[in-house]
Amino acid sequence: MPVPGITVDTILKDHEDLQLVLITGEAGLTNRINNAEINRPGLSLTGFFDFFANDRIQILGKGEWAYLNSLPEDKLQEITDKFFEFHLNCIIYTHGNEPQKPFVERAKAKGIPLFKTEIATHRFITLISQILDRALAPRTMRHGVLIEVFGIGTLLTGRSGVGKSETALELIERGHRLVADDMVEIRRLSESYLIGSCSDLLRHHMEIRGLGILNIKDLFGVGSVRDHKLIELIINLKEWEEQTAGEYERTGIEQSMEEILGVSVPYIEIPVKPGRNIPIIVETAAMNQRLRKMGKNSAKEFSNKLNTYIQQSTIETNPIKD
C-alpha cells in the first residue's frame, strides 16, 4: 500500500523536543516528506551531485557547516546555486549553527524551510528518524478491538455483534488495558513488528450495544488505557457451529498465523456460544502466548510425554525376547 507523507509543518508543530527554529522559507512548510531516511549532503557540498538524495531531509552538521565557512565567497555561491537547483523539502542546521547568508537567501527565494536546532547532529538524527519511522510506516485499518492482556497486545476480531467489545469490557474490568475499539490503525514499524493504535477521535472510547458510547479512561481510570501497543496475538471470535464443531483446534500443537502488512502474527479462532467464558479464554490464550515467546509450548510438551508413555507401554506389553 502507498506510504503516507508528513508535512514539514507537522514536524515543527507536533515535536517541540526537536527544538527547531524556523529561519526562513515559511512558504514551504506544507512541503511533504515521503522518505523516512535523512541525508547529510557533505559530498554534494563539494560539487558532486550524482546520486544526491534530495527527497530526504537535509541535515547539515558541524562538519558541513565548517566546510561551507571555509569556502571563498564565489565558491560558496556556486555550491549554493547548484544545491538549490534540486527540489528540497527542508534543511536543518544542528549544534545551533547559523546558516550561511547565501543559503538563507536562496531558501527564502525558493520557499524551502530552513531550520536550526541546538541539538547535536547524532542525537537529532536519532530523534527525527524515530518520528519519521512512525509517521511514514506502512499502515492499514482493521475492524476489531485491541487490548493489552498480561502485557500481550491482543487483537480481537470477528463479525459485528459477536461480542468483541463486551469481551474487552470484561477484560478491562479485570485490570487489562484498552488500546482501540471498533477501528484499529495498524502500522508496520519494521519487518517483524506491528503497532496498533486508535484515532484521536475514538481514543479511549468504546461502544457497548444497549449502553452507547463509554469513555473507558473516565470510567476505569488512566491505568485502563494505552495509546498504542505491539500486536502479538490475533483472536478471532466466531459463533459456534455444531456441524463444524469437530474442526475446532483441540491440541494447539501447531500455531496458525495471519499476515498483516507482510508480518505474520499468531492467530487463534475461538468459538463463541452461551456458557463459554470468553474473557477467561482470552486471558489464558495471552498467557499461553507469553509462554510460547519464552520457548515453552505446553501442547508439544504434552505430545512428547504422550509419545514417551506410548513407547514405554509398548515395550512393557511386548518385551524383547532373546
XYZ file of N, CA and C in Angstrom, residues 144-156 163-185 196-199 201-208 212-231:
204
model
N -12.020 -4.297 14.734
C -11.782 -5.159 15.886
C -11.513 -4.344 17.134
N -11.030 -5.022 18.157
C -10.693 -4.387 19.430
C -9.272 -4.800 19.794
N -8.429 -3.819 20.078
C -7.055 -4.101 20.507
C -6.959 -3.836 22.000
N -6.505 -4.839 22.729
C -6.419 -4.727 24.177
C -5.139 -5.391 24.666
N -4.535 -4.820 25.678
C -3.337 -5.405 26.276
C -3.761 -6.362 27.385
N -3.409 -7.627 27.218
C -3.779 -8.652 28.195
C -2.492 -9.292 28.714
N -2.202 -9.074 29.988
C -0.966 -9.580 30.598
C 0.267 -9.186 29.783
N 0.241 -7.951 29.265
C 1.379 -7.449 28.504
C 1.392 -7.843 27.044
N 0.462 -8.690 26.611
C 0.392 -9.145 25.222
C -0.655 -8.325 24.468
N -0.227 -7.633 23.399
C -1.180 -6.891 22.576
C -2.055 -7.864 21.807
N -3.336 -7.916 22.155
C -4.261 -8.915 21.619
C -5.333 -8.231 20.781
N -5.398 -8.601 19.513
C -6.392 -8.039 18.602
C -7.570 -8.989 18.501
N -8.731 -8.550 18.996
C -9.952 -9.344 18.917
C -10.678 -8.989 17.625
N -19.538 -10.084 20.037
C -19.193 -9.888 21.445
C -17.776 -9.407 21.702
N -17.151 -8.775 20.717
C -15.770 -8.306 20.891
C -15.667 -7.234 21.974
N -16.519 -6.210 21.870
C -16.444 -5.101 22.824
C -16.855 -5.550 24.222
N -17.862 -6.425 24.319
C -18.280 -6.919 25.633
C -17.165 -7.736 26.290
N -16.474 -8.547 25.476
C -15.339 -9.317 25.996
C -14.245 -8.378 26.469
N -13.956 -7.350 25.675
C -12.923 -6.387 26.050
C -13.305 -5.636 27.315
N -14.585 -5.293 27.455
C -15.039 -4.576 28.650
C -14.821 -5.410 29.902
N -15.127 -6.695 29.831
C -14.883 -7.590 30.964
C -13.392 -7.680 31.279
N -12.555 -7.715 30.242
C -11.108 -7.768 30.446
C -10.604 -6.486 31.106
N -11.152 -5.355 30.712
C -10.762 -4.081 31.320
C -11.142 -4.069 32.791
N -12.344 -4.575 33.093
C -12.795 -4.642 34.491
C -11.882 -5.539 35.317
N -11.225 -6.501 34.649
C -10.319 -7.421 35.331
C -8.895 -6.886 35.402
N -8.682 -5.634 34.936
C -7.380 -4.999 35.096
C -6.540 -4.865 33.847
N -7.054 -5.296 32.685
C -6.301 -5.175 31.445
C -6.600 -3.810 30.798
N -5.901 -3.480 29.702
C -5.950 -2.110 29.191
C -6.407 -2.037 27.728
N -7.303 -1.082 27.467
C -7.832 -0.865 26.124
C -6.879 -0.001 25.306
N -6.679 -0.387 24.050
C -5.910 0.425 23.112
C -6.842 1.038 22.070
N -7.695 0.222 21.462
C -8.596 0.728 20.419
C -9.830 -0.143 20.327
N -10.972 0.495 20.080
C -12.224 -0.226 19.870
C -12.793 0.140 18.512
N -13.363 -0.830 17.845
C -14.041 -0.698 16.558
C -13.052 -0.657 15.400
N -12.260 0.432 15.268
C -11.296 0.543 14.183
C -9.890 0.663 14.748
N -9.040 -0.276 14.372
C -7.668 -0.301 14.869
C -6.732 0.095 13.731
N -5.931 1.131 13.971
C -4.929 1.536 12.987
C -3.654 0.742 13.247
N -0.362 -1.236 16.983
C -1.759 -0.879 16.852
C -2.085 0.340 17.688
N -2.948 1.212 17.166
C -3.354 2.406 17.895
C -4.763 2.784 17.468
N -5.226 3.914 17.983
C -6.579 4.376 17.694
C -6.518 5.819 17.214
N -7.505 6.233 16.455
C -7.555 7.624 16.010
C -7.801 8.536 17.209
N -9.971 10.789 17.516
C -11.406 10.956 17.754
C -11.968 9.835 18.618
N -11.553 8.588 18.360
C -12.131 7.431 19.057
C -11.334 7.006 20.282
N -10.156 7.600 20.504
C -9.264 7.129 21.557
C -9.962 7.102 22.925
N -9.787 5.981 23.630
C -10.296 5.741 24.991
C -11.806 5.530 25.029
N -12.467 5.478 23.864
C -13.914 5.283 23.834
C -14.268 3.886 23.339
N -15.418 3.409 23.788
C -15.893 2.080 23.412
C -17.409 2.113 23.266
N -17.903 1.381 22.258
C -19.344 1.282 22.060
C -19.851 -0.052 22.577
N -20.815 0.009 23.478
C -21.463 -1.192 24.011
C -22.938 -1.114 23.661
N -24.369 2.417 24.729
C -23.896 3.529 23.916
C -22.390 3.697 24.006
N -21.937 4.942 23.853
C -20.509 5.244 23.843
C -20.031 5.473 25.273
N -18.967 4.763 25.664
C -18.398 4.888 27.009
C -16.978 5.418 26.918
N -16.613 6.279 27.874
C -15.236 6.744 27.991
C -14.545 5.859 29.025
N -13.731 4.924 28.540
C -13.101 3.939 29.425
C -12.130 4.596 30.396
N -11.443 5.621 29.943
C -10.489 6.306 30.817
C -11.196 6.956 31.993
N -12.356 7.575 31.735
C -13.115 8.215 32.819
C -13.742 7.184 33.745
N -14.198 6.063 33.189
C -14.876 5.045 33.989
C -13.914 4.243 34.870
N -12.792 3.828 34.278
C -11.901 2.891 34.973
C -10.551 3.496 35.355
N -10.298 4.740 34.958
C -9.048 5.382 35.344
C -8.000 5.332 34.246
N -6.962 6.148 34.409
C -5.933 6.284 33.381
C -5.166 4.984 33.161
N -5.129 4.128 34.179
C -4.407 2.863 34.057
C -5.125 1.829 33.221
N -6.327 2.146 32.745
C -7.113 1.180 31.974
C -6.947 1.348 30.460
N -6.139 2.308 30.034
C -5.993 2.580 28.604
C -4.522 2.715 28.225
N -4.266 2.487 26.942
C -2.954 2.718 26.344
C -3.157 3.367 24.980
N -2.188 4.192 24.555
C -2.315 4.853 23.258
C -1.906 3.942 22.108
N -0.971 3.035 22.319
C -0.542 2.112 21.269
C 0.059 0.868 21.913
N 0.146 -0.199 21.121
C 0.658 -1.454 21.651
C 1.118 -2.345 20.497
N 2.201 -3.068 20.734
C 2.677 -4.069 19.786
C 1.643 -5.188 19.671
N 1.273 -5.563 18.447
C 0.288 -6.626 18.230
C 1.013 -7.963 18.179
